[in-house]
Coordinates of C-alpha atoms in Angstrom, one line a residue:
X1 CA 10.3 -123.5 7.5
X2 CA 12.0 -126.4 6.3
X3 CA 14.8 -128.9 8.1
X4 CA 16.9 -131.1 6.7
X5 CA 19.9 -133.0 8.5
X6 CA 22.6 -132.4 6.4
X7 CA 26.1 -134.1 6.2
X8 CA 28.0 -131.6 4.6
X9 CA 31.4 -130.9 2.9
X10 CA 32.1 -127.4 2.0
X11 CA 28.1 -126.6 1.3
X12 CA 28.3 -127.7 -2.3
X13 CA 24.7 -126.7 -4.4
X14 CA 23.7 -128.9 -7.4
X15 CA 23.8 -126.0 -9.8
X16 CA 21.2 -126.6 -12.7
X17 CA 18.5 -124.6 -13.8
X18 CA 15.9 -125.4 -16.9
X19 CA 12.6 -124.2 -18.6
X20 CA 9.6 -125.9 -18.2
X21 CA 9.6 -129.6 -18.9
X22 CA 8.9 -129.7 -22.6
X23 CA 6.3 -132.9 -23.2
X24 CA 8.1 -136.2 -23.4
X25 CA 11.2 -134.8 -21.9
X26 CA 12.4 -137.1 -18.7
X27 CA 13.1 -135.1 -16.0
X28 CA 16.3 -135.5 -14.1
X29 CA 15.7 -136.3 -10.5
X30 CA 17.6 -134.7 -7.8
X31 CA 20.4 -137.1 -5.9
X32 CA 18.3 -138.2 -2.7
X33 CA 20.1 -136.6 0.2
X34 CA 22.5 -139.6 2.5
X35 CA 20.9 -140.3 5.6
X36 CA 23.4 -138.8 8.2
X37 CA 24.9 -141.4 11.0
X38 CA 24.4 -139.4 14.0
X39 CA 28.0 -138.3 15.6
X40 CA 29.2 -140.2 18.5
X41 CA 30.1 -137.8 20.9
X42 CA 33.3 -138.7 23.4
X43 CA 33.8 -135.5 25.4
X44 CA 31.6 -132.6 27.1
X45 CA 30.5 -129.7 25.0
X46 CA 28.3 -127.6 26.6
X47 CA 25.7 -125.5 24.9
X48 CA 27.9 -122.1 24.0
X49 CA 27.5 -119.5 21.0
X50 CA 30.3 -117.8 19.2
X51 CA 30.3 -113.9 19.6
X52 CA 33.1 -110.9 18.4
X53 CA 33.0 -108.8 21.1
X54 CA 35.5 -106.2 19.6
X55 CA 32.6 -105.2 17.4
X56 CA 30.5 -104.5 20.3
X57 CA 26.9 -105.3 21.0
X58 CA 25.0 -102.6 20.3
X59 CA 21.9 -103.8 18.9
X60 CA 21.4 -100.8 16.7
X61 CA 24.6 -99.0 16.3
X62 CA 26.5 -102.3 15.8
X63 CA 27.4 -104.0 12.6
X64 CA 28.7 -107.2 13.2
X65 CA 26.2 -110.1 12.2
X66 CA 27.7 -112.5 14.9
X67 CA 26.6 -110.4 17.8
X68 CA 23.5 -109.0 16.4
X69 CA 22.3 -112.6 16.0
X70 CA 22.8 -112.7 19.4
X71 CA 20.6 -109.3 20.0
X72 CA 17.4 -111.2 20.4
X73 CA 18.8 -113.2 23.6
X74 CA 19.5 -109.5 25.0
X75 CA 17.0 -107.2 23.7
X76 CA 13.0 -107.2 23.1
X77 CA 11.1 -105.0 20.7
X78 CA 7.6 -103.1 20.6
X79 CA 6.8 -106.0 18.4
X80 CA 8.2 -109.6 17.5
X81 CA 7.8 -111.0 13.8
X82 CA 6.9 -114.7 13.5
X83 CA 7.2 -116.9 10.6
X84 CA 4.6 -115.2 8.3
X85 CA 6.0 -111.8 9.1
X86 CA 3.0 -110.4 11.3
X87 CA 4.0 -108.2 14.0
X88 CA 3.6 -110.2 17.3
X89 CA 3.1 -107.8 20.3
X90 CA 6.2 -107.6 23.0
X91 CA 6.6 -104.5 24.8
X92 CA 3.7 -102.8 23.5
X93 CA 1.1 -103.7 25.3
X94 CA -1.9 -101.9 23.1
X95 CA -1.7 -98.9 20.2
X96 CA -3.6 -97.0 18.3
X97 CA -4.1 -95.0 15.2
X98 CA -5.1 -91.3 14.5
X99 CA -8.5 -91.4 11.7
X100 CA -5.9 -90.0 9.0
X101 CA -2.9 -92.6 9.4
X102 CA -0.1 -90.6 10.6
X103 CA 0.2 -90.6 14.5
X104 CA 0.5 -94.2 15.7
X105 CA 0.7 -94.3 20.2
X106 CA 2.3 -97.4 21.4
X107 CA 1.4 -98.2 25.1
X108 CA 4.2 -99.9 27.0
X109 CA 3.8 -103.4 29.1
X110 CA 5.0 -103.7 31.9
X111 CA 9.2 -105.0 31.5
X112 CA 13.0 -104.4 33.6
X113 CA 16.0 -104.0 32.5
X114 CA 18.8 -106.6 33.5
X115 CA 19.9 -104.3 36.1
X116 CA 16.3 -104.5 37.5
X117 CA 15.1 -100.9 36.8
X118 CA 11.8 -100.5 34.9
X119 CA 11.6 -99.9 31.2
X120 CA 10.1 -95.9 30.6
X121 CA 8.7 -94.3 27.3
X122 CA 11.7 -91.6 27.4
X123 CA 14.6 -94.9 27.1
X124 CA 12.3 -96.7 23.9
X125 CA 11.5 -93.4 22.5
X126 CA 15.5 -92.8 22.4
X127 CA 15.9 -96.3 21.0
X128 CA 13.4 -95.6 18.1
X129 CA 15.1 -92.2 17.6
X130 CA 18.3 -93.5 17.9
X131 CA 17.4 -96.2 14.7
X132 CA 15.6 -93.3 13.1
X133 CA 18.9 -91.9 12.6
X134 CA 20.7 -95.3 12.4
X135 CA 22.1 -96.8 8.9
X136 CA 20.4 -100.7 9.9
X137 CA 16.7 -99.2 10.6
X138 CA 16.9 -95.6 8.8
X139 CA 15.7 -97.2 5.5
X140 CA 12.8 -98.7 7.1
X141 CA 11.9 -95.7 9.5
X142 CA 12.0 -92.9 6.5
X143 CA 8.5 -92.3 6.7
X144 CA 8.7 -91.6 10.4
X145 CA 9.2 -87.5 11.2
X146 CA 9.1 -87.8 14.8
X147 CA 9.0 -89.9 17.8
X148 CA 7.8 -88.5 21.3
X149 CA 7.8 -90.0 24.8
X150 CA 4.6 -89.8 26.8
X151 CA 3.2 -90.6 30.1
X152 CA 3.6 -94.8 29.4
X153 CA 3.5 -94.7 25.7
X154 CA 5.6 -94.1 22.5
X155 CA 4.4 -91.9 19.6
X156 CA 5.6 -92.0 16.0
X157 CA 4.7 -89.4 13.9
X158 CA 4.3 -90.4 10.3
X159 CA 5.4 -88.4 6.9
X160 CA 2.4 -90.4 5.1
X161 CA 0.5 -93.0 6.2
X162 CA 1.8 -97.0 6.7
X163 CA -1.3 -99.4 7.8
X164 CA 1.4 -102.2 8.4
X165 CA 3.6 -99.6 11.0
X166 CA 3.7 -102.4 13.8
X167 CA 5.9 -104.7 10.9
X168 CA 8.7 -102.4 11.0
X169 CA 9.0 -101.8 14.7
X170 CA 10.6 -105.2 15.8
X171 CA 13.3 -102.6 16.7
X172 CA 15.0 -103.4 19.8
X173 CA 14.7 -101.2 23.0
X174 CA 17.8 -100.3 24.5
X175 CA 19.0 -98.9 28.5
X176 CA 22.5 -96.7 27.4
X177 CA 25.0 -97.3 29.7
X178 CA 28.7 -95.6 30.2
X179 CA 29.7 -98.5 27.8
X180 CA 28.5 -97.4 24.8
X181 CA 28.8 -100.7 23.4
X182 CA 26.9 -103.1 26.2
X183 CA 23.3 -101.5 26.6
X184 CA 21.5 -103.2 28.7
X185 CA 18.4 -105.0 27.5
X186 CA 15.0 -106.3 28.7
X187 CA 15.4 -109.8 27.3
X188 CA 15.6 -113.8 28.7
X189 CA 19.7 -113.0 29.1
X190 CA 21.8 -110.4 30.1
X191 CA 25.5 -109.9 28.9
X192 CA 27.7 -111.2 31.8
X193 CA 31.3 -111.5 33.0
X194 CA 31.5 -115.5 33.9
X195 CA 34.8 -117.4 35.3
X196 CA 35.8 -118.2 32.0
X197 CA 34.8 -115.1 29.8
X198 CA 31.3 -113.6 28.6
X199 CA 28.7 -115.3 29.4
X200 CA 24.9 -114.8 29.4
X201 CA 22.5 -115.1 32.4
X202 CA 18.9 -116.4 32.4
X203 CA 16.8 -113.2 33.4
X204 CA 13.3 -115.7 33.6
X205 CA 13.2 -119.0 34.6
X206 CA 11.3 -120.3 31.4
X207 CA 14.5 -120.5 29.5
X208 CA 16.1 -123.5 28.4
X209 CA 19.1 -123.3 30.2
X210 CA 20.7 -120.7 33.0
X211 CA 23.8 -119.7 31.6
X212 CA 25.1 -119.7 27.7
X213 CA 29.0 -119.4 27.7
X214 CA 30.3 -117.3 24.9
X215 CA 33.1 -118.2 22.9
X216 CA 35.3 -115.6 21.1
X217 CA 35.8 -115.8 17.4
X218 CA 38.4 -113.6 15.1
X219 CA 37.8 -114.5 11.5
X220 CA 35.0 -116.1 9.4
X221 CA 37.8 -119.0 9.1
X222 CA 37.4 -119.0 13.0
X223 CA 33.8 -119.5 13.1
X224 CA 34.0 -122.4 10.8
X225 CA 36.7 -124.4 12.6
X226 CA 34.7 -123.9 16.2
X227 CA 31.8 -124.9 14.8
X228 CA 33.1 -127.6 12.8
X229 CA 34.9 -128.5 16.3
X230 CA 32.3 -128.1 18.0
X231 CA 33.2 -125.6 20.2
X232 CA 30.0 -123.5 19.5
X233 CA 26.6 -124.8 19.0
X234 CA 25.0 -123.0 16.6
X235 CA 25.3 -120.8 13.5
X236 CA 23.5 -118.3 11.5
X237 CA 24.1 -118.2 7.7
X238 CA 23.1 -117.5 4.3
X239 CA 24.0 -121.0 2.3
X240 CA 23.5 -119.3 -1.3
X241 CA 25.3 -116.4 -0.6
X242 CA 28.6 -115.0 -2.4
X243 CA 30.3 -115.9 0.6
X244 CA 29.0 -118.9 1.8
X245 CA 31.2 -120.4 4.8
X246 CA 32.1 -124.6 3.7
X247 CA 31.6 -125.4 7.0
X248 CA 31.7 -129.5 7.1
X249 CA 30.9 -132.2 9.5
X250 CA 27.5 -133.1 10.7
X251 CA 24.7 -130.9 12.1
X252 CA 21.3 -130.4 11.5
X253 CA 19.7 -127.2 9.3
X254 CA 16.5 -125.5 9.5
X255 CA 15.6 -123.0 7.3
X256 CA 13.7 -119.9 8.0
X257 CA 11.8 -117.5 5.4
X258 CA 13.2 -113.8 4.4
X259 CA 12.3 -111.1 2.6
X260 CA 15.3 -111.5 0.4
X261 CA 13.7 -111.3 -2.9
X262 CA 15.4 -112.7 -6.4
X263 CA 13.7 -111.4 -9.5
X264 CA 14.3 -110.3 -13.4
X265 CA 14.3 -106.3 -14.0
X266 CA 13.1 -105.5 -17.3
X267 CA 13.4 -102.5 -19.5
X268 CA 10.4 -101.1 -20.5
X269 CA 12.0 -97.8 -22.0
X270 CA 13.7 -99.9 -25.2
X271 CA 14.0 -102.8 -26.5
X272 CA 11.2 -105.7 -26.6
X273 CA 10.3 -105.2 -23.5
X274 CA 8.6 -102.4 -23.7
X275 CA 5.8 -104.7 -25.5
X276 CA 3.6 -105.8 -22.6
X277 CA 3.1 -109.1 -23.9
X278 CA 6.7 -110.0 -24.6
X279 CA 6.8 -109.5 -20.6
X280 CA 3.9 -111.0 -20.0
X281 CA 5.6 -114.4 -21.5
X282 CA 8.7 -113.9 -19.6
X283 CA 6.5 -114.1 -16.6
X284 CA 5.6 -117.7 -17.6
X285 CA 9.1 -119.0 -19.1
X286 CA 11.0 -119.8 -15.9
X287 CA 10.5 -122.9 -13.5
X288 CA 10.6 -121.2 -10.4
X289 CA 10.3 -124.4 -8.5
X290 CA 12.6 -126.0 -10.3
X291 CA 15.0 -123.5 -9.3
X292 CA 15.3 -123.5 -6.2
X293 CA 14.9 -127.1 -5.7
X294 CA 17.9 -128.0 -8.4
X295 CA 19.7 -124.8 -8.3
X296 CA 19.5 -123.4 -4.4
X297 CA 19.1 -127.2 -3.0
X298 CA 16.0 -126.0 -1.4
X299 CA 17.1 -122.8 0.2
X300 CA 14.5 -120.2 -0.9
X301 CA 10.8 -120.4 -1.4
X302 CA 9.8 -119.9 -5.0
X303 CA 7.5 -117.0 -5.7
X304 CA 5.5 -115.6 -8.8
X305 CA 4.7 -112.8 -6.8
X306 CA 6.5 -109.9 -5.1
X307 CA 5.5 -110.8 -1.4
X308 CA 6.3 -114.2 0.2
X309 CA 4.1 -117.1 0.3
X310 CA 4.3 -117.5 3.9
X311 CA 2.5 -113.9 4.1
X312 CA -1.1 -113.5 4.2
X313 CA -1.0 -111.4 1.6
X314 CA 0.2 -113.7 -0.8
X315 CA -2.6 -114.5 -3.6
X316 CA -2.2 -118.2 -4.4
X317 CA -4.9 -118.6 -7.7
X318 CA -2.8 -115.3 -9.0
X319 CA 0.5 -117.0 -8.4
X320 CA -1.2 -120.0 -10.3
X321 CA -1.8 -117.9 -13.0
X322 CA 1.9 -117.2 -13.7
X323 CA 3.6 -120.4 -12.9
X324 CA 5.3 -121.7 -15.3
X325 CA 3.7 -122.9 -18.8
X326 CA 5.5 -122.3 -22.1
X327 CA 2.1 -122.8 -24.5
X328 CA 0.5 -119.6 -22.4
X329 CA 3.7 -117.5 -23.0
X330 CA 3.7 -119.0 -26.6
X331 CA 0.0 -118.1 -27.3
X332 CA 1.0 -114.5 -25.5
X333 CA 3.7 -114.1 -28.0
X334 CA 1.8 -115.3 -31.0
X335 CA -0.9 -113.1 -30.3
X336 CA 1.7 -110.0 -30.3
X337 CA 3.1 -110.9 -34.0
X338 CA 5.5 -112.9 -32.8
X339 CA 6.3 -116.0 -35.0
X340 CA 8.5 -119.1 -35.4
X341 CA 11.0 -119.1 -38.2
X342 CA 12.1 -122.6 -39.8
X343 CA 15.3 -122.2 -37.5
X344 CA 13.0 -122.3 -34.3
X345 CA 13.4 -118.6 -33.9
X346 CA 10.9 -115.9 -32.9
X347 CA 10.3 -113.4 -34.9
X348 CA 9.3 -110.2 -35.8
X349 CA 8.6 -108.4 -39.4
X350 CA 12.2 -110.2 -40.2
X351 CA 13.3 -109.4 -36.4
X352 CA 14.3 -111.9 -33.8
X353 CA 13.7 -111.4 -30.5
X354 CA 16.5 -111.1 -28.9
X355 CA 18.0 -110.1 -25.4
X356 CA 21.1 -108.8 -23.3
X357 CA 20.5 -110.1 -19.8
X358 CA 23.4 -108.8 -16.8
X359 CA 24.2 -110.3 -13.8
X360 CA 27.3 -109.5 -11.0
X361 CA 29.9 -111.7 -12.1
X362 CA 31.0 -111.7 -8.4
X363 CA 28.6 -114.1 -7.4
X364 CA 28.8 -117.8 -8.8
X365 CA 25.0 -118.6 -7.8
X366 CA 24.0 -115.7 -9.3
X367 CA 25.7 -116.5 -12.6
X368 CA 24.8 -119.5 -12.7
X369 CA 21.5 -118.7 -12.2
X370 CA 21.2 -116.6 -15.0
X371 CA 23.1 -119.0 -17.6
X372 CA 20.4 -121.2 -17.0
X373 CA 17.7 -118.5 -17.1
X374 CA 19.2 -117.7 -20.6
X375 CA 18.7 -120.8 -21.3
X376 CA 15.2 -121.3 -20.7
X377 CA 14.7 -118.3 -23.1
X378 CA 17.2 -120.0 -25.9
X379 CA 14.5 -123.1 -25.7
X380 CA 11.7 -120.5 -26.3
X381 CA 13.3 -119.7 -29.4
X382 CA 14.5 -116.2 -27.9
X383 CA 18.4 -115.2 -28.7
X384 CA 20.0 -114.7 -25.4
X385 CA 23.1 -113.2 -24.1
X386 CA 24.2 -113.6 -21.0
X387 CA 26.6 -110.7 -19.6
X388 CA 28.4 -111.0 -16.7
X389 CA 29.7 -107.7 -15.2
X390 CA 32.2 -106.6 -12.3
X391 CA 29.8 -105.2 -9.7
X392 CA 30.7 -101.2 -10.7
X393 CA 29.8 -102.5 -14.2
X394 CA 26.7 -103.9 -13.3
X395 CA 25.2 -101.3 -11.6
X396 CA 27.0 -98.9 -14.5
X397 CA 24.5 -100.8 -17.2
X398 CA 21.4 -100.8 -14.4
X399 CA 21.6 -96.8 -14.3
X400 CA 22.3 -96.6 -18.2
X401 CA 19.7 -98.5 -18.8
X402 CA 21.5 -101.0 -20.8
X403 CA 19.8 -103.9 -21.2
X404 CA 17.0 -105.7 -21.7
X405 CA 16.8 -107.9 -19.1
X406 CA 18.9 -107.8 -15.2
X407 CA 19.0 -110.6 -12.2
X408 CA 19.2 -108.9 -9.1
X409 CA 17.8 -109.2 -5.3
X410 CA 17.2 -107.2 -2.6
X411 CA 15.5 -107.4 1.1
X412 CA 12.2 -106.0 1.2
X413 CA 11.3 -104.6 4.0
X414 CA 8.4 -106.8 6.3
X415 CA 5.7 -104.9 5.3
X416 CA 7.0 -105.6 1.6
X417 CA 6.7 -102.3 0.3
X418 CA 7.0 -102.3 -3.3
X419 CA 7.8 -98.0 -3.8
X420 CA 11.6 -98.8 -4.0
X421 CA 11.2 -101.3 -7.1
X422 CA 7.7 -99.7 -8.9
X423 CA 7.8 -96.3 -7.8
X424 CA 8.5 -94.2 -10.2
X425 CA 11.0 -92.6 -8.5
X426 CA 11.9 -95.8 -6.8
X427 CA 15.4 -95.8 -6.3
X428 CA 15.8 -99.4 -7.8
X429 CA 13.6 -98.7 -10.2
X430 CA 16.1 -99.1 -13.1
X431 CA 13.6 -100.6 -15.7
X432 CA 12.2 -97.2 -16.0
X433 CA 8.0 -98.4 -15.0
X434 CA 6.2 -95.5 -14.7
X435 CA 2.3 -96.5 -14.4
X436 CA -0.5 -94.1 -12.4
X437 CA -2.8 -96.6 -11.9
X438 CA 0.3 -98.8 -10.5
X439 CA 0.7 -95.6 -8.6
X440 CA -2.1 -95.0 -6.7
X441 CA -2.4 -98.9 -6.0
X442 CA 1.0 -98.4 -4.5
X443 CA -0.4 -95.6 -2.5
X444 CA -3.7 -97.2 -1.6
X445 CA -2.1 -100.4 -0.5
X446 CA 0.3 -98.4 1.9
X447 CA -1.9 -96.8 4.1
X448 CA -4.5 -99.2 4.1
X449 CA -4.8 -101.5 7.9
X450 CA -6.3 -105.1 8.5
X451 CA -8.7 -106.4 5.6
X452 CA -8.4 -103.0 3.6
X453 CA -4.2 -104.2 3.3
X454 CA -5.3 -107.9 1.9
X455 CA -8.0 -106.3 -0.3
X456 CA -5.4 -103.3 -1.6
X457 CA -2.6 -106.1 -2.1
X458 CA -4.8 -108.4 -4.1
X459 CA -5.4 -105.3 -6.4
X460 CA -1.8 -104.3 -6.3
X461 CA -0.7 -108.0 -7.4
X462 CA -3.2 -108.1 -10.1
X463 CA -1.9 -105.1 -11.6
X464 CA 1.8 -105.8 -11.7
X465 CA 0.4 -109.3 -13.2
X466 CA -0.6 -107.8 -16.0
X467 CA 2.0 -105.4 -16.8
X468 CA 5.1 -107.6 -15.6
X469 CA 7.3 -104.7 -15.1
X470 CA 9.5 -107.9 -13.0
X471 CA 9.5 -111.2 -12.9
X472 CA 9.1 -112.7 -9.6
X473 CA 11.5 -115.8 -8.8
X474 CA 11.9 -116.6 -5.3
X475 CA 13.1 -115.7 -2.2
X476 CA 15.6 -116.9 -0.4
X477 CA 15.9 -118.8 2.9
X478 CA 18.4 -118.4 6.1
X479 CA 19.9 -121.2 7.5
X480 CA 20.3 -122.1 11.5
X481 CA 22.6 -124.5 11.5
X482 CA 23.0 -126.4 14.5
X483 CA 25.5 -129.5 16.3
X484 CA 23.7 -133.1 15.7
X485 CA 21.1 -134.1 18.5
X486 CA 21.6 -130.7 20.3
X487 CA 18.3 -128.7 19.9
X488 CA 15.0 -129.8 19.2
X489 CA 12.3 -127.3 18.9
X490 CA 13.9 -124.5 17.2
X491 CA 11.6 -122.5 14.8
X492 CA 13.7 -119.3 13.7
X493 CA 12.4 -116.6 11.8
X494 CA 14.5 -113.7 10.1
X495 CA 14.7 -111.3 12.6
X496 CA 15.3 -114.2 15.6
X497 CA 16.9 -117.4 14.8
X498 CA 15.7 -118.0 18.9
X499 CA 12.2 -117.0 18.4
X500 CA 10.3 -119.4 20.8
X501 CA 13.2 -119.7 22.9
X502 CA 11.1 -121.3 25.2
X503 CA 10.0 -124.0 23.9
X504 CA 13.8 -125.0 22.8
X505 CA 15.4 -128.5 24.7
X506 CA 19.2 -128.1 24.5
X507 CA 21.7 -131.0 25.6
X508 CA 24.2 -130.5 27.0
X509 CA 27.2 -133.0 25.8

């Protein structure tokens, strides 16, 4: 997690992206970031959060991001991920696993609902079902056939076996109500009707304050003139998204790690890269560091491997392996035939390597990003173009294949499951990888639990090391952003930007 006290005018991002630093090259240094003059603050503001309650706030059913950042202060889960991504428990009290993997039986702790009646299997077995069937969580729960309500417990029937289950089920349990858009909850707060609006009510005394006022926004450009005004206190956003807010003014950020991964696709049914050590270089071209200090000011955590580095399962001397080093992907080339021409060229029996790399032209970072990629390649002595399609284009040229090289992301899911990008019949698997051996790791690594999963990952990682069917970049960060002076002890995570509520101090100005 990383915070930085920003003064900020319309969230510019230094933009700049290069190779490796060639030997004897100066390196440019990053701008040091102003030291903010705290605000002086001349009227009250209490402690309030911005909400659209014409979207509703149904934590499962519902769609708008402002009120499901809020789901969290209303609704717990069977489990709670922290910063690493490992499944904290919440209302599951214990669970256990069937000796082939497929029936997992949650037992329930003991928990009310705001209106004080006691939490039952048969309302979080409805809650599970209801996400089962639910376009937020039906991705995630595909491998679920059933879910059954027992005498205190929860059980999920599997389609094949998932050792990391508890990862996915930070699901939150819901009480239906005759307003199908205000279930009730059995979080800290409770959705209230206060003298001036919505308003939510402490449901535990070891919360930071007793009542949140909520303030009503319309339009993205709402949200960043209350915040800027400081009519709400905090914010939720992605700050290297396509459609970044500017918000301005001063407040503090902390970031929190995702499982939004960037990486290169690579086609391995044509072109060069379908020579393993032409990937195998790729791997080692890029400056992944140096890209998301320069290019994403810091707001993503860079990765040479397909899982985060704040997971456990992330294999640091294998990472090491692939950082970037232009000799290694030099000597890799070399090795395959590939030579130097007196114009500083690689290639080939008379052919240069050369490569069509696409991006979605609707999103500056993104192209940016991959100009500068390109470049990297261009100082390798690797002919580069960089196209930059409309977004039906794009994904036109990912299903045709055509290309040699794409720059896309996606969000992984917590247990970072890897089927959707190496399967074969991964459903983002555009490069075309088909492997068995990659297969059965894939499979292995899936079912396996505890020390079995680290083992089975370490395996898995090694394998898409050495056949580099993508190149691993980074992934990205969220950003709380939050009025200067007005929280200290926030540590969000993805799935709760108030995890640790807690342990928060809030002023009240």
């Amino acid at each position: 997690m990383k915070k930085n006290q920003l003064p900020v005018l319309g969230l510019t991002l230094a933009l700049l992206l290069t190779a490796c630093t060639a030997p004897g090259q100066a390196e440019v240094a990053p701008e040091p970031t102003p030291t903010p003059t705290p605000v002086v603050v001349t009227e009250t503001r209490p402690f309030a959060l911005p909400c659209y309650p014409a979207g509703g706030f149904h934590p499962i059913t519902g769609s708008n991001r402002l009120n499901l950042t809020l789901a969290p202060l209303l609704y717990r889960g069977l489990f709670a991920l922290d910063s690493s991504f490992e499944p904290q428990k919440d209302l599951c009290e214990s669970y256990s696993v069937s000796e082939d993997g497929l029936t997992w039986t949650f037992a329930l702790t003991a928990a009310n609902f705001s209106d004080g009646t006691p939490l039952t299997s048969a309302e979080a077995a409805a809650s599970l079902e209801l996400a089962r069937q639910s376009s937020r969580y039906g991705g995630r729960l595909s491998g679920v056939a059933r879910v059954t309500a027992g005498e205190g417990v929860v059980v999920l029937t599997l389609t094949r076996p998932n050792g990391a289950l508890p990862a996915l089920l930070d699901i939150p349990i819901v009480k239906e109500t005759e307003d199908p858009q205000r279930p009730l909850g059995t979080g800290p707060y409770a959705l209230t009707e206060g003298t001036e609006g919505l308003e939510f009510t402490a449901q535990r005394e070891a919360v930071p304050l007793p009542t949140i006022p909520l303030r009503t926004i319309g339009a993205s450009d709402d949200l960043v003139y209350a915040f800027d005004a400081r009519e709400v206190s905090l914010v939720d956003t992605d700050l290297t998204g396509a459609n970044a807010l500017g918000f301005s003014g001063r407040f503090e950020t902390t970031d929190y790690a995702t499982t939004t991964f960037l990486y290169v696709g690579l086609n391995m049914e044509s072109g060069p890269c379908q020579e393993v050590p032409v990937r195998q270089a790729l791997a080692r071209i890029f400056d992944r560091e140096d890209l998301v200090e320069r290019l994403l000011a810091g707001h993503a955590r860079a990765s040479a491997l397909p899982v985060h580095p704040a997971s456990s399962l992330y294999d640091s001397a294998l990472a090491s392996s692939l950082s970037c080093d232009p000799e290694a992907a030099q000597s890799l080339l070399t090795a395959a035939g590939w030579t130097l021409s007196e114009e500083g060229r690689l290639q080939k029996n008379r052919s240069g390597l050369s490569l069509r790399l696409v991006v979605n032209q609707d999103n500056t970072y993104k192209v940016r990003l991959a100009d500068a990629l390109g470049e990297a390649l261009e100082e390798m002595g690797i002919a580069v173009t960089v196209d930059k399609l409309p977004w039906d284009d794009f994904v036109s040229a990912l299903e045709k294949q055509d290309f040699d090289l794409y720059l896309a992301e996606t969000n992984l899911t917590a247990d970072f499951d890897l089927e959707t990008l190496l399967g074969a019949a991964g459903t983002l698997n555009y490069g075309g990888f088909r492997d068995a051996e990659t297969a059965q790791l894939l499979e292995t690594y899936h079912a396996a639990q505890g020390e079995d999963r680290t083992q089975a990952a370490a395996r898995l990682y090694a394998r898409v090391a050495e056949l580099s069917p993508i190149v691993s970049l980074c992934f990205k960060n969220g950003s709380l952003l939050t009025q200067w002076g007005q929280v200290s002890g926030a540590s969000p995570t993805q799935r709760d930007v108030f995890y640790g509520l807690e342990g928060w101090t809030i002023a009240q100005f």
